[in-house]
Amino acid sequence: MTLTSADPVTDGPGAVALLDRTRTAVDPQIRSTVETLPGSIRRVAMYHFGWEDADGTPATGPAGKAIRPALVLAAARALGAAEAQAVKAAAAVELAHNFTLLHDDIVDQDPTRRHRPTAWTVFGIPDALMAGDAMNALALRVLAEDPHPASAAATARLAACVIELCAGQQADCAFETRGPREVSLDECVAMAIGKTGALLGCSCALGALYAGAGEEEVAALDSFGREAGLAFQLIDDLIGIWGDPEHTGKPAGADLVARKKSLPVVAALASGTAAGEELAELYSRPVLDERGVRAAADAVERAGGRDWAQVQAADRMGRAVEHLARAVPDLSAAGDLLALAEFVTRRTR
Ligand SMILES: CC(C)=CCC/C(C)=C/COP(=O)(O)OP(=O)(O)O
């Protein structure tokens, strides 16, 4: 099954409203948990979430999109649970996600996140690192202390997911040390499933667990989230090359400047085209200036990397919907999940 923009359950505004509603439902839970952190770790976390400025004054900085907690709540609802039951699980996945962002910004030496200086540039690497570690522990504590009967299974699942995510992140970093031709497309897809798909899958699986679903339904929801997560990463990689800095809060062509072996780049390098050769040459240069970045983006496009990523994202979405239909045969009960999955392939930031 493929989704079209005419499909009433997949309209963008519907997903945006869902994400807003999710933040309203889940942010107080995240915030009250973060506020229990001690000293400077708390300050870093409050800053990272946009609730405080660097000097500790209250702020309303731009929040994250809240895709993962929205998936938890939507999966719980699709399988018949009351949303309120799954709020702690939703908070937990968002905490885990933000732990990875804090660390990822350090590893990538990214100067901006959500239109603000990254936490490590403000507070230094050690404090940002420790705040990330504490946030990971908080994520697991929120789940472990939840009196809901799914608590133990959900905690184990999130812990396994974080390990998978770390392995995906490690693979991504390892790719950076390899030559332009030394990363295969299959390896790159496997890395993206670990780095991004695992947590989206886990989010959906946690929603199912909190709804008291059986093993097969939980697995189907996990697969739905993983496929949607890969589509999400494909779009994220396109945004990393062609995203508008005003929307992304990151410099133009950020992933090319960093010589990232993202999915469209690796597809272009593996294309066997003259443009792929040009890209390999550009990626072998020690530094890419502004002209070099534009030439690299152009080469990815001419080598077919951009089209490939767009077609793949649509294909992964189709697979996602097939998995979802195994757990929720009447897809009209899963409108919110479909809207969110569609949203991640349409977003621009
Ligand atoms: C392990 C890591 C860092 C993987 C990167 C995955 C990814 C696409 C993160 C951005 O998520 P997002 O767009 O949902 O972020 P936000 O919460 O700011 O909306």
PDB file of C-alpha atoms in Angstrom, residues 21-208:
ATOM      1  CA  ARG A  21      -0.721  17.750  21.720  1.00  0.00           C
ATOM      2  CA  THR A  22       2.044  15.284  22.519  1.00  0.00           C
ATOM      3  CA  ARG A  23       4.316  18.025  23.824  1.00  0.00           C
ATOM      4  CA  THR A  24       1.505  19.315  26.042  1.00  0.00           C
ATOM      5  CA  ALA A  25       0.891  15.817  27.434  1.00  0.00           C
ATOM      6  CA  VAL A  26       4.503  14.691  27.815  1.00  0.00           C
ATOM      7  CA  ASP A  27       6.647  17.784  28.469  1.00  0.00           C
ATOM      8  CA  PRO A  28       5.514  18.198  32.114  1.00  0.00           C
ATOM      9  CA  GLN A  29       6.541  14.577  32.771  1.00  0.00           C
ATOM     10  CA  ILE A  30       9.954  15.087  31.133  1.00  0.00           C
ATOM     11  CA  ARG A  31      10.492  18.400  32.855  1.00  0.00           C
ATOM     12  CA  SER A  32       9.640  17.183  36.347  1.00  0.00           C
ATOM     13  CA  THR A  33      12.085  14.315  35.820  1.00  0.00           C
ATOM     14  CA  VAL A  34      14.860  16.547  34.478  1.00  0.00           C
ATOM     15  CA  GLU A  35      14.367  18.911  37.409  1.00  0.00           C
ATOM     16  CA  THR A  36      15.436  16.125  39.769  1.00  0.00           C
ATOM     17  CA  LEU A  37      18.945  16.113  38.263  1.00  0.00           C
ATOM     18  CA  PRO A  38      21.699  17.598  40.392  1.00  0.00           C
ATOM     19  CA  GLY A  39      23.698  20.814  39.838  1.00  0.00           C
ATOM     20  CA  SER A  40      25.238  21.607  36.498  1.00  0.00           C
ATOM     21  CA  ILE A  41      23.871  18.427  34.873  1.00  0.00           C
ATOM     22  CA  ARG A  42      20.395  19.812  35.495  1.00  0.00           C
ATOM     23  CA  ARG A  43      21.379  23.175  33.998  1.00  0.00           C
ATOM     24  CA  VAL A  44      22.682  21.527  30.812  1.00  0.00           C
ATOM     25  CA  ALA A  45      19.530  19.428  30.462  1.00  0.00           C
ATOM     26  CA  MET A  46      17.206  22.394  31.098  1.00  0.00           C
ATOM     27  CA  TYR A  47      19.118  24.392  28.480  1.00  0.00           C
ATOM     28  CA  HIS A  48      19.119  21.532  25.977  1.00  0.00           C
ATOM     29  CA  PHE A  49      15.328  21.179  26.214  1.00  0.00           C
ATOM     30  CA  GLY A  50      14.939  24.956  25.773  1.00  0.00           C
ATOM     31  CA  TRP A  51      13.458  25.562  29.236  1.00  0.00           C
ATOM     32  CA  GLU A  52      16.335  27.727  30.427  1.00  0.00           C
ATOM     33  CA  ASP A  53      18.935  29.985  28.888  1.00  0.00           C
ATOM     34  CA  ALA A  54      22.630  29.359  29.474  1.00  0.00           C
ATOM     35  CA  ASP A  55      22.549  31.602  32.561  1.00  0.00           C
ATOM     36  CA  GLY A  56      19.631  29.689  34.073  1.00  0.00           C
ATOM     37  CA  THR A  57      16.884  32.221  33.297  1.00  0.00           C
ATOM     38  CA  PRO A  58      13.586  30.674  32.181  1.00  0.00           C
ATOM     39  CA  ALA A  59      13.256  30.349  28.399  1.00  0.00           C
ATOM     40  CA  THR A  60      10.930  28.975  25.782  1.00  0.00           C
ATOM     41  CA  GLY A  61      13.526  27.861  23.260  1.00  0.00           C
ATOM     42  CA  PRO A  62      12.388  25.850  20.246  1.00  0.00           C
ATOM     43  CA  ALA A  63      11.430  22.349  21.307  1.00  0.00           C
ATOM     44  CA  GLY A  64      12.102  19.120  19.457  1.00  0.00           C
ATOM     45  CA  LYS A  65       9.379  17.782  17.194  1.00  0.00           C
ATOM     46  CA  ALA A  66       8.340  15.071  19.689  1.00  0.00           C
ATOM     47  CA  ILE A  67       7.962  12.428  16.988  1.00  0.00           C
ATOM     48  CA  ARG A  68       8.994   9.520  19.195  1.00  0.00           C
ATOM     49  CA  PRO A  69       6.655  10.238  22.144  1.00  0.00           C
ATOM     50  CA  ALA A  70       3.865  10.928  19.652  1.00  0.00           C
ATOM     51  CA  LEU A  71       4.461   7.442  18.214  1.00  0.00           C
ATOM     52  CA  VAL A  72       4.246   5.874  21.692  1.00  0.00           C
ATOM     53  CA  LEU A  73       0.917   7.549  22.405  1.00  0.00           C
ATOM     54  CA  ALA A  74      -0.503   6.889  18.933  1.00  0.00           C
ATOM     55  CA  ALA A  75       0.498   3.195  19.073  1.00  0.00           C
ATOM     56  CA  ALA A  76      -1.109   2.840  22.510  1.00  0.00           C
ATOM     57  CA  ARG A  77      -4.314   4.460  21.226  1.00  0.00           C
ATOM     58  CA  ALA A  78      -4.351   2.365  18.036  1.00  0.00           C
ATOM     59  CA  LEU A  79      -4.304  -0.774  20.176  1.00  0.00           C
ATOM     60  CA  GLY A  80      -7.066   0.406  22.468  1.00  0.00           C
ATOM     61  CA  ALA A  81      -5.249   1.915  25.476  1.00  0.00           C
ATOM     62  CA  ALA A  82      -5.982   5.257  27.093  1.00  0.00           C
ATOM     63  CA  GLU A  83      -3.210   7.685  26.156  1.00  0.00           C
ATOM     64  CA  ALA A  84      -2.643   8.773  29.772  1.00  0.00           C
ATOM     65  CA  GLN A  85      -1.402   5.266  30.635  1.00  0.00           C
ATOM     66  CA  ALA A  86       1.546   5.592  28.251  1.00  0.00           C
ATOM     67  CA  VAL A  87       2.748   9.112  29.110  1.00  0.00           C
ATOM     68  CA  LYS A  88       5.734   7.861  31.121  1.00  0.00           C
ATOM     69  CA  ALA A  89       6.786   5.582  28.275  1.00  0.00           C
ATOM     70  CA  ALA A  90       6.470   8.545  25.909  1.00  0.00           C
ATOM     71  CA  ALA A  91       8.642  10.670  28.216  1.00  0.00           C
ATOM     72  CA  ALA A  92      11.209   7.870  28.425  1.00  0.00           C
ATOM     73  CA  VAL A  93      11.760   7.598  24.670  1.00  0.00           C
ATOM     74  CA  GLU A  94      12.106  11.375  24.355  1.00  0.00           C
ATOM     75  CA  LEU A  95      14.680  11.395  27.163  1.00  0.00           C
ATOM     76  CA  ALA A  96      16.610   8.592  25.470  1.00  0.00           C
ATOM     77  CA  HIS A  97      16.456  10.451  22.145  1.00  0.00           C
ATOM     78  CA  ASN A  98      17.787  13.628  23.723  1.00  0.00           C
ATOM     79  CA  PHE A  99      20.610  11.718  25.390  1.00  0.00           C
ATOM     80  CA  THR A 100      21.706  10.637  21.907  1.00  0.00           C
ATOM     81  CA  LEU A 101      21.418  14.200  20.577  1.00  0.00           C
ATOM     82  CA  LEU A 102      23.618  15.606  23.368  1.00  0.00           C
ATOM     83  CA  HIS A 103      26.310  13.044  22.607  1.00  0.00           C
ATOM     84  CA  ASP A 104      25.884  13.226  18.829  1.00  0.00           C
ATOM     85  CA  ASP A 105      26.459  16.990  18.840  1.00  0.00           C
ATOM     86  CA  ILE A 106      29.746  16.461  20.682  1.00  0.00           C
ATOM     87  CA  VAL A 107      30.879  13.676  18.359  1.00  0.00           C
ATOM     88  CA  ASP A 108      29.991  15.686  15.248  1.00  0.00           C
ATOM     89  CA  GLN A 109      31.189  18.961  16.810  1.00  0.00           C
ATOM     90  CA  ASP A 110      27.917  20.535  15.697  1.00  0.00           C
ATOM     91  CA  PRO A 111      27.656  24.191  16.753  1.00  0.00           C
ATOM     92  CA  THR A 112      23.839  24.472  16.551  1.00  0.00           C
ATOM     93  CA  ARG A 113      20.822  22.379  17.511  1.00  0.00           C
ATOM     94  CA  ARG A 114      17.210  23.585  17.346  1.00  0.00           C
ATOM     95  CA  HIS A 115      18.412  27.071  16.341  1.00  0.00           C
ATOM     96  CA  ARG A 116      20.543  27.515  19.476  1.00  0.00           C
ATOM     97  CA  PRO A 117      24.211  26.906  20.288  1.00  0.00           C
ATOM     98  CA  THR A 118      24.643  23.234  21.205  1.00  0.00           C
ATOM     99  CA  ALA A 119      24.976  22.362  24.897  1.00  0.00           C
ATOM    100  CA  TRP A 120      28.625  21.317  24.596  1.00  0.00           C
ATOM    101  CA  THR A 121      29.586  24.691  23.090  1.00  0.00           C
ATOM    102  CA  VAL A 122      27.887  26.459  26.010  1.00  0.00           C
ATOM    103  CA  PHE A 123      28.781  24.229  28.974  1.00  0.00           C
ATOM    104  CA  GLY A 124      31.831  22.345  27.681  1.00  0.00           C
ATOM    105  CA  ILE A 125      32.199  18.718  26.588  1.00  0.00           C
ATOM    106  CA  PRO A 126      32.447  17.055  30.043  1.00  0.00           C
ATOM    107  CA  ASP A 127      29.200  18.603  31.346  1.00  0.00           C
ATOM    108  CA  ALA A 128      27.281  17.899  28.124  1.00  0.00           C
ATOM    109  CA  LEU A 129      28.567  14.326  28.108  1.00  0.00           C
ATOM    110  CA  MET A 130      27.515  13.743  31.722  1.00  0.00           C
ATOM    111  CA  ALA A 131      24.117  15.367  31.156  1.00  0.00           C
ATOM    112  CA  GLY A 132      23.596  12.936  28.260  1.00  0.00           C
ATOM    113  CA  ASP A 133      24.579   9.971  30.431  1.00  0.00           C
ATOM    114  CA  ALA A 134      22.215  11.126  33.184  1.00  0.00           C
ATOM    115  CA  MET A 135      19.391  11.576  30.675  1.00  0.00           C
ATOM    116  CA  ASN A 136      19.850   8.003  29.472  1.00  0.00           C
ATOM    117  CA  ALA A 137      19.613   6.772  33.061  1.00  0.00           C
ATOM    118  CA  LEU A 138      16.550   8.970  33.637  1.00  0.00           C
ATOM    119  CA  ALA A 139      14.831   7.434  30.614  1.00  0.00           C
ATOM    120  CA  LEU A 140      15.258   3.947  32.052  1.00  0.00           C
ATOM    121  CA  ARG A 141      14.324   5.061  35.580  1.00  0.00           C
ATOM    122  CA  VAL A 142      11.056   6.644  34.410  1.00  0.00           C
ATOM    123  CA  LEU A 143      10.052   3.321  32.860  1.00  0.00           C
ATOM    124  CA  ALA A 144      11.380   1.092  35.633  1.00  0.00           C
ATOM    125  CA  GLU A 145       9.513   3.078  38.316  1.00  0.00           C
ATOM    126  CA  ASP A 146       6.225   3.162  36.396  1.00  0.00           C
ATOM    127  CA  PRO A 147       3.672   0.979  38.245  1.00  0.00           C
ATOM    128  CA  HIS A 148       2.141  -0.092  34.879  1.00  0.00           C
ATOM    129  CA  PRO A 149       2.307  -3.901  34.284  1.00  0.00           C
ATOM    130  CA  ALA A 150       4.309  -3.347  31.057  1.00  0.00           C
ATOM    131  CA  SER A 151       7.054  -1.492  32.938  1.00  0.00           C
ATOM    132  CA  ALA A 152       9.641  -4.305  33.166  1.00  0.00           C
ATOM    133  CA  ALA A 153       9.266  -5.438  29.545  1.00  0.00           C
ATOM    134  CA  ALA A 154       9.356  -1.839  28.331  1.00  0.00           C
ATOM    135  CA  THR A 155      12.490  -1.051  30.347  1.00  0.00           C
ATOM    136  CA  ALA A 156      14.313  -4.074  28.947  1.00  0.00           C
ATOM    137  CA  ARG A 157      13.198  -3.157  25.436  1.00  0.00           C
ATOM    138  CA  LEU A 158      14.364   0.439  25.707  1.00  0.00           C
ATOM    139  CA  ALA A 159      17.738  -0.666  27.132  1.00  0.00           C
ATOM    140  CA  ALA A 160      18.227  -3.088  24.220  1.00  0.00           C
ATOM    141  CA  CYS A 161      17.204  -0.364  21.800  1.00  0.00           C
ATOM    142  CA  VAL A 162      19.731   2.126  23.213  1.00  0.00           C
ATOM    143  CA  ILE A 163      22.486  -0.467  22.777  1.00  0.00           C
ATOM    144  CA  GLU A 164      21.418  -0.983  19.144  1.00  0.00           C
ATOM    145  CA  LEU A 165      21.300   2.768  18.638  1.00  0.00           C
ATOM    146  CA  CYS A 166      24.811   3.188  20.049  1.00  0.00           C
ATOM    147  CA  ALA A 167      26.068   0.483  17.671  1.00  0.00           C
ATOM    148  CA  GLY A 168      24.437   2.337  14.757  1.00  0.00           C
ATOM    149  CA  GLN A 169      26.036   5.587  15.879  1.00  0.00           C
ATOM    150  CA  GLN A 170      29.399   3.856  16.223  1.00  0.00           C
ATOM    151  CA  ALA A 171      29.082   2.471  12.671  1.00  0.00           C
ATOM    152  CA  ASP A 172      28.256   5.958  11.409  1.00  0.00           C
ATOM    153  CA  CYS A 173      31.401   7.341  13.044  1.00  0.00           C
ATOM    154  CA  ALA A 174      33.499   4.465  11.726  1.00  0.00           C
ATOM    155  CA  PHE A 175      32.298   5.234   8.180  1.00  0.00           C
ATOM    156  CA  GLU A 176      33.892   8.677   8.473  1.00  0.00           C
ATOM    157  CA  THR A 177      37.344   7.111   8.741  1.00  0.00           C
ATOM    158  CA  ARG A 178      36.852   5.042   5.585  1.00  0.00           C
ATOM    159  CA  GLY A 179      37.433   6.157   1.990  1.00  0.00           C
ATOM    160  CA  PRO A 180      34.539   7.374  -0.223  1.00  0.00           C
ATOM    161  CA  ARG A 181      34.269   3.981  -1.920  1.00  0.00           C
ATOM    162  CA  GLU A 182      34.695   1.843   1.158  1.00  0.00           C
ATOM    163  CA  VAL A 183      31.141   1.985   2.548  1.00  0.00           C
ATOM    164  CA  SER A 184      28.497  -0.126   0.813  1.00  0.00           C
ATOM    165  CA  LEU A 185      24.879   0.932   0.492  1.00  0.00           C
ATOM    166  CA  ASP A 186      23.785  -2.154   2.467  1.00  0.00           C
ATOM    167  CA  GLU A 187      26.084  -1.201   5.358  1.00  0.00           C
ATOM    168  CA  CYS A 188      24.773   2.329   5.243  1.00  0.00           C
ATOM    169  CA  VAL A 189      21.124   1.179   5.372  1.00  0.00           C
ATOM    170  CA  ALA A 190      21.921  -1.179   8.292  1.00  0.00           C
ATOM    171  CA  MET A 191      23.613   1.712  10.111  1.00  0.00           C
ATOM    172  CA  ALA A 192      20.578   3.977   9.602  1.00  0.00           C
ATOM    173  CA  ILE A 193      18.185   1.289  10.861  1.00  0.00           C
ATOM    174  CA  GLY A 194      20.263   1.068  14.044  1.00  0.00           C
ATOM    175  CA  LYS A 195      20.872   4.783  14.459  1.00  0.00           C
ATOM    176  CA  THR A 196      17.343   6.000  13.760  1.00  0.00           C
ATOM    177  CA  GLY A 197      14.969   3.111  13.032  1.00  0.00           C
ATOM    178  CA  ALA A 198      15.571   1.269  16.300  1.00  0.00           C
ATOM    179  CA  LEU A 199      14.219   4.063  18.535  1.00  0.00           C
ATOM    180  CA  LEU A 200      11.226   4.795  16.319  1.00  0.00           C
ATOM    181  CA  GLY A 201      10.483   1.064  16.316  1.00  0.00           C
ATOM    182  CA  CYS A 202      10.934   0.884  20.083  1.00  0.00           C
ATOM    183  CA  SER A 203       8.595   3.867  20.541  1.00  0.00           C
ATOM    184  CA  CYS A 204       5.826   2.085  18.658  1.00  0.00           C
ATOM    185  CA  ALA A 205       6.557  -1.206  20.432  1.00  0.00           C
ATOM    186  CA  LEU A 206       6.351   0.496  23.850  1.00  0.00           C
ATOM    187  CA  GLY A 207       2.956   1.960  22.949  1.00  0.00           C
ATOM    188  CA  ALA A 208       1.806  -1.554  22.011  1.00  0.00           C
TER     189      ALA A 208
END
